[in-house]
Amino acid sequence: MSTGSTGFVERLRQPEYTGENRCTPCTIVNVVIAMGLGGVVSVFATPLVGAPVFAVCLLAIYLRGYLVPGTPALTKRYFPDWLLAMFDKHEHGAPEVGEDEREPEAVLADAGAVEPCGEVDDLCLDESFRADWYDRMESIKAEGTEKSDLSEVLDVDEAELSFEEHDDALVARLGSGRLGQWESRGALIADLAAAKLLEERYADWDALTVTNQSRVLSGLRIFLDACPDCGGDIAMDQETVESCCRTMDVVAVSCSDCDSRLLEVEHSA
């Protein structure tokens, strides 16, 4: 392909609607529209014209994410939320809990990470665990050992591990595959430090599934009282956010000073 044609293709491409950002319901709707358009042209003109029209439509969907402008807004408006949630890649909702998986609160209590609060009927972070957790977070941040620590925690080859930033989110990749995603570098640092501590303090940590470990670690972030990234205060708010497919209400835990997002959980009315 010539440099000129390559440049033309790149100008058509819309990364915000393709690749990992592609909205599956939008793609399905637009492919159906493309099939209908190609069929109409074939009936009223000739199949020799209809087939190329269909091919051009598919190319536009591949490069731009959709054929008809405004498709994301149309799917959000007319598709039921339960259907959109099936395709949603926005990782707010808690993963389905398996029969053998343990609840985060039970694991954290058995590990001595949390304990009943003294003045209210709730759980609070154990002071000894808090001190060790923050010491390890500070060490990871100062030495920049996120990649080596993650490779050790997941038992993967560090040379094959890489990070990508998407807005504030951090995506870990192993080779060409997606390994995991965190709301921010601060969230990753908190999880890495906690994973090492829980492995030492909870005898069955390695027996938990990766999904179960992830639920425990993200649940522990609720107890942060100082930002792992900038050291500022923590704020919890309810916000409305948009994914590729739908609009939803989330409970967001963020750093007040640097806006580093530490946790997002879809809010159930």
C-alpha positions as a printed Julia matrix, in Angstrom:
269×3 Matrix{Float64}:
   0.0     0.0    0.0
   1.35    3.42  -0.93
   2.12    6.11   1.62
  -0.74    8.23   0.28
  -3.33    5.47   0.63
  -2.0     4.59   4.08
  -2.42    8.2    5.14
  -5.97    8.25   3.8
  -6.85    5.1    5.77
  -5.37    6.58   8.95
  -7.46    9.73   8.5
 -10.59    7.59   8.28
  -9.71    5.5   11.32
 -11.4     6.41  14.64
  -9.5     4.69  17.49
 -12.05    5.91  20.06
 -14.65    3.62  18.43
 -12.5     0.7   17.25
 -10.25   -1.97  18.72
 -10.88   -2.43  22.45
 -13.16    0.64  22.34
 -15.47   -0.91  19.76
 -19.12   -1.02  20.8
 -20.39   -4.49  19.91
 -24.1    -3.57  19.73
 -23.23   -0.6   17.47
 -21.22   -2.87  15.2
 -24.05   -5.41  14.96
 -26.6    -2.71  14.13
 -24.39   -1.19  11.46
 -23.55   -4.54   9.84
 -27.29   -5.24   9.58
 -27.78   -1.79   8.01
 -24.91   -2.49   5.59
 -26.47   -5.81   4.61
 -29.79   -4.1    4.0
 -28.18   -1.35   1.95
 -26.23   -3.86  -0.12
 -29.4    -5.9   -0.63
 -31.42   -2.88  -1.79
 -28.71   -1.91  -4.28
 -28.56   -5.5   -5.54
 -32.34   -5.59  -6.1
 -32.72   -2.18  -7.75
 -29.41   -2.1   -9.57
 -27.33   -5.29  -9.87
 -25.56   -7.7   -7.52
 -22.32   -6.61  -9.15
 -22.87   -3.19  -7.57
 -24.48   -4.4   -4.34
 -21.51   -6.53  -3.33
 -18.96   -3.68  -3.57
 -21.34   -1.36  -1.69
 -21.58   -3.91   1.11
 -17.78   -4.3    1.14
 -17.25   -0.53   1.38
 -19.75   -0.35   4.25
 -17.91   -3.11   6.13
 -14.61   -1.29   5.6
 -16.12    1.91   7.02
 -17.42    0.0   10.07
 -14.0    -1.62  10.55
 -12.11    1.7   10.36
 -14.59    4.03  12.04
 -16.55    1.77  14.38
 -19.9     2.52  12.77
 -21.49    3.4    9.44
 -24.38    5.6   10.54
 -23.36    8.72  12.53
 -24.83    8.83  16.02
 -25.16    5.05  16.35
 -23.78    4.95  19.93
 -26.46    7.42  21.03
 -29.15    5.41  19.24
 -28.16    2.13  20.88
 -28.12    3.75  24.33
 -31.57    5.19  23.73
 -33.38    2.25  22.15
 -31.58   -0.89  23.35
 -32.57   -2.28  26.8
 -29.97   -1.77  29.5
 -29.75   -5.5   30.31
 -28.73   -6.19  26.72
 -26.13   -3.41  26.6
 -24.67   -4.6   29.91
 -23.89   -7.98  28.31
 -21.55   -6.28  25.82
 -20.23   -3.56  28.1
 -16.42   -3.54  28.54
 -16.5    -0.88  31.25
 -15.32   -2.76  34.34
 -17.52   -1.28  37.04
 -19.73   -4.18  37.96
 -18.48   -6.86  40.3
 -17.7   -10.16  38.55
 -20.0   -13.08  39.19
 -19.0   -14.91  42.35
 -18.31  -18.63  42.02
 -19.62  -21.13  44.56
 -16.14  -21.79  45.95
 -15.07  -18.13  46.09
 -14.85  -16.26  49.38
 -16.31  -12.84  50.07
 -13.66  -10.06  50.27
 -14.69   -9.06  53.81
 -14.18  -12.63  55.07
 -10.73  -12.93  53.49
  -9.62   -9.53  54.78
 -10.89  -10.3   58.29
  -9.11  -13.67  58.38
  -5.92  -11.98  57.16
  -6.12   -9.41  59.95
  -6.38   -6.6   57.42
  -9.7    -5.29  58.76
 -11.42   -5.42  62.12
 -14.64   -4.1   63.69
 -14.57   -0.36  64.2
 -14.52    0.89  67.76
 -17.29    3.49  67.54
 -19.51    2.44  64.62
 -20.97   -0.83  63.37
 -18.61   -1.23  60.43
 -15.19   -2.56  59.46
 -12.01   -0.49  59.76
  -8.47   -1.04  58.56
  -6.19   -2.71  61.11
  -3.5    -0.22  62.12
  -0.65   -2.72  61.83
  -1.82   -3.77  58.36
  -2.26   -0.14  57.34
   1.32    0.73  58.32
   2.77   -2.22  56.4
   0.5    -1.59  53.4
   1.48    2.06  53.08
   5.18    1.27  53.57
   5.04   -1.16  50.66
   3.07    1.23  48.47
   5.65    3.95  49.11
   8.47    1.55  48.24
   6.84    0.49  44.95
   6.16    4.11  43.99
   9.69    5.28  44.87
  11.49    2.41  43.14
   9.13    2.07  40.17
   8.83   -1.7   40.52
   5.26   -2.05  39.23
   6.23   -4.29  36.31
   8.52   -6.62  38.23
   6.11   -6.84  41.16
   3.16   -7.64  38.87
   5.16  -10.34  37.07
   6.0   -11.86  40.46
   2.43  -11.7   41.76
   0.99  -13.31  38.6
   3.99  -15.57  37.97
   4.56  -14.38  34.4
   7.64  -13.41  32.41
   8.48   -9.77  33.11
  10.02   -9.4   29.63
   6.62  -10.19  28.08
   4.8    -7.7   30.32
   3.93   -4.15  29.24
   1.66   -1.3   30.32
  -0.59    0.94  28.24
  -2.32    4.1   29.42
  -5.86    4.87  28.27
  -6.84    8.24  29.71
  -6.16    7.64  33.42
  -6.6     3.86  33.28
  -3.64    1.48  33.18
  -3.84   -1.71  31.09
  -1.35   -4.54  31.58
  -0.57   -6.77  28.6
   1.24  -10.08  28.38
   2.56  -10.23  24.85
  -0.43   -9.35  22.66
  -3.0   -10.42  25.26
  -4.75   -8.28  27.83
  -3.75   -9.23  31.39
  -5.71   -6.76  33.51
  -6.84   -3.17  33.97
  -6.67   -0.69  36.84
  -8.38    2.66  37.23
  -5.0     4.38  37.72
  -1.36    3.81  38.63
  -2.35    4.45  42.24
  -4.87    1.59  42.11
  -2.23   -0.74  40.68
   0.29    0.23  43.39
  -2.31   -0.38  46.1
  -3.12   -3.84  44.71
   0.51   -4.89  44.31
   1.4    -3.89  47.85
  -1.71   -5.55  49.27
  -1.2    -8.77  47.31
   2.21   -9.34  48.9
   0.88   -8.68  52.39
  -2.17  -10.9   51.97
  -0.02  -13.72  50.63
   1.98  -13.54  53.89
  -1.03  -13.14  56.19
  -3.67  -15.35  54.58
  -2.66  -19.02  54.27
  -5.11  -19.83  51.45
  -4.32  -16.78  49.3
  -2.74  -18.81  46.48
  -5.73  -21.18  46.52
  -8.1   -18.34  45.56
  -8.9   -17.82  41.89
  -7.41  -14.77  40.17
 -10.93  -13.31  39.95
 -11.46  -13.85  43.68
  -8.09  -12.26  44.49
  -9.0    -9.29  42.3
 -12.3    -8.81  44.15
 -10.5    -8.9   47.49
  -7.87   -6.37  46.38
 -10.37   -3.94  44.89
 -12.52   -4.28  48.0
  -9.53   -3.39  50.16
  -9.09   -0.13  48.22
 -12.32    1.09  49.85
 -10.34    1.39  53.09
  -7.64    3.69  51.69
  -7.47    6.97  53.61
  -4.54    8.55  51.75
  -3.77    8.47  48.03
  -1.11    5.93  46.99
  -0.14    8.2   44.11
   0.08   11.71  45.57
  -0.56   11.25  49.3
  -3.68   13.45  49.32
  -7.07   12.84  50.89
  -9.58   10.34  49.54
 -13.07   11.33  48.38
 -16.05    9.08  47.61
 -18.75   10.36  45.26
 -21.59    9.08  43.12
 -21.12    9.96  39.46
 -22.7     9.29  36.09
 -20.24    7.89  33.55
 -20.48    6.66  29.98
 -19.04    3.52  28.47
 -19.12    2.61  24.8
 -22.6     1.17  25.18
 -24.48    2.85  27.99
 -24.71    5.45  30.71
 -24.53    4.3   34.34
 -24.24    5.55  37.9
 -21.08    4.56  39.77
 -19.64    5.03  43.23
 -16.18    6.51  42.6
 -13.27    6.62  45.04
 -10.68    9.22  43.99
  -7.74   11.23  45.27
  -8.81   14.79  46.03
  -5.46   16.43  45.21
  -4.49   14.66  41.98
  -7.85   13.23  40.77
  -6.34    9.75  40.56
  -9.24    7.3   40.36
  -8.82    4.39  42.76
 -12.07    2.5   42.36
 -15.33    2.56  40.42
 -18.26    0.32  41.34
 -21.57    0.4   39.53
 -24.25    1.77  41.85
 -27.35   -0.34  42.27
 -30.48    1.67  42.93
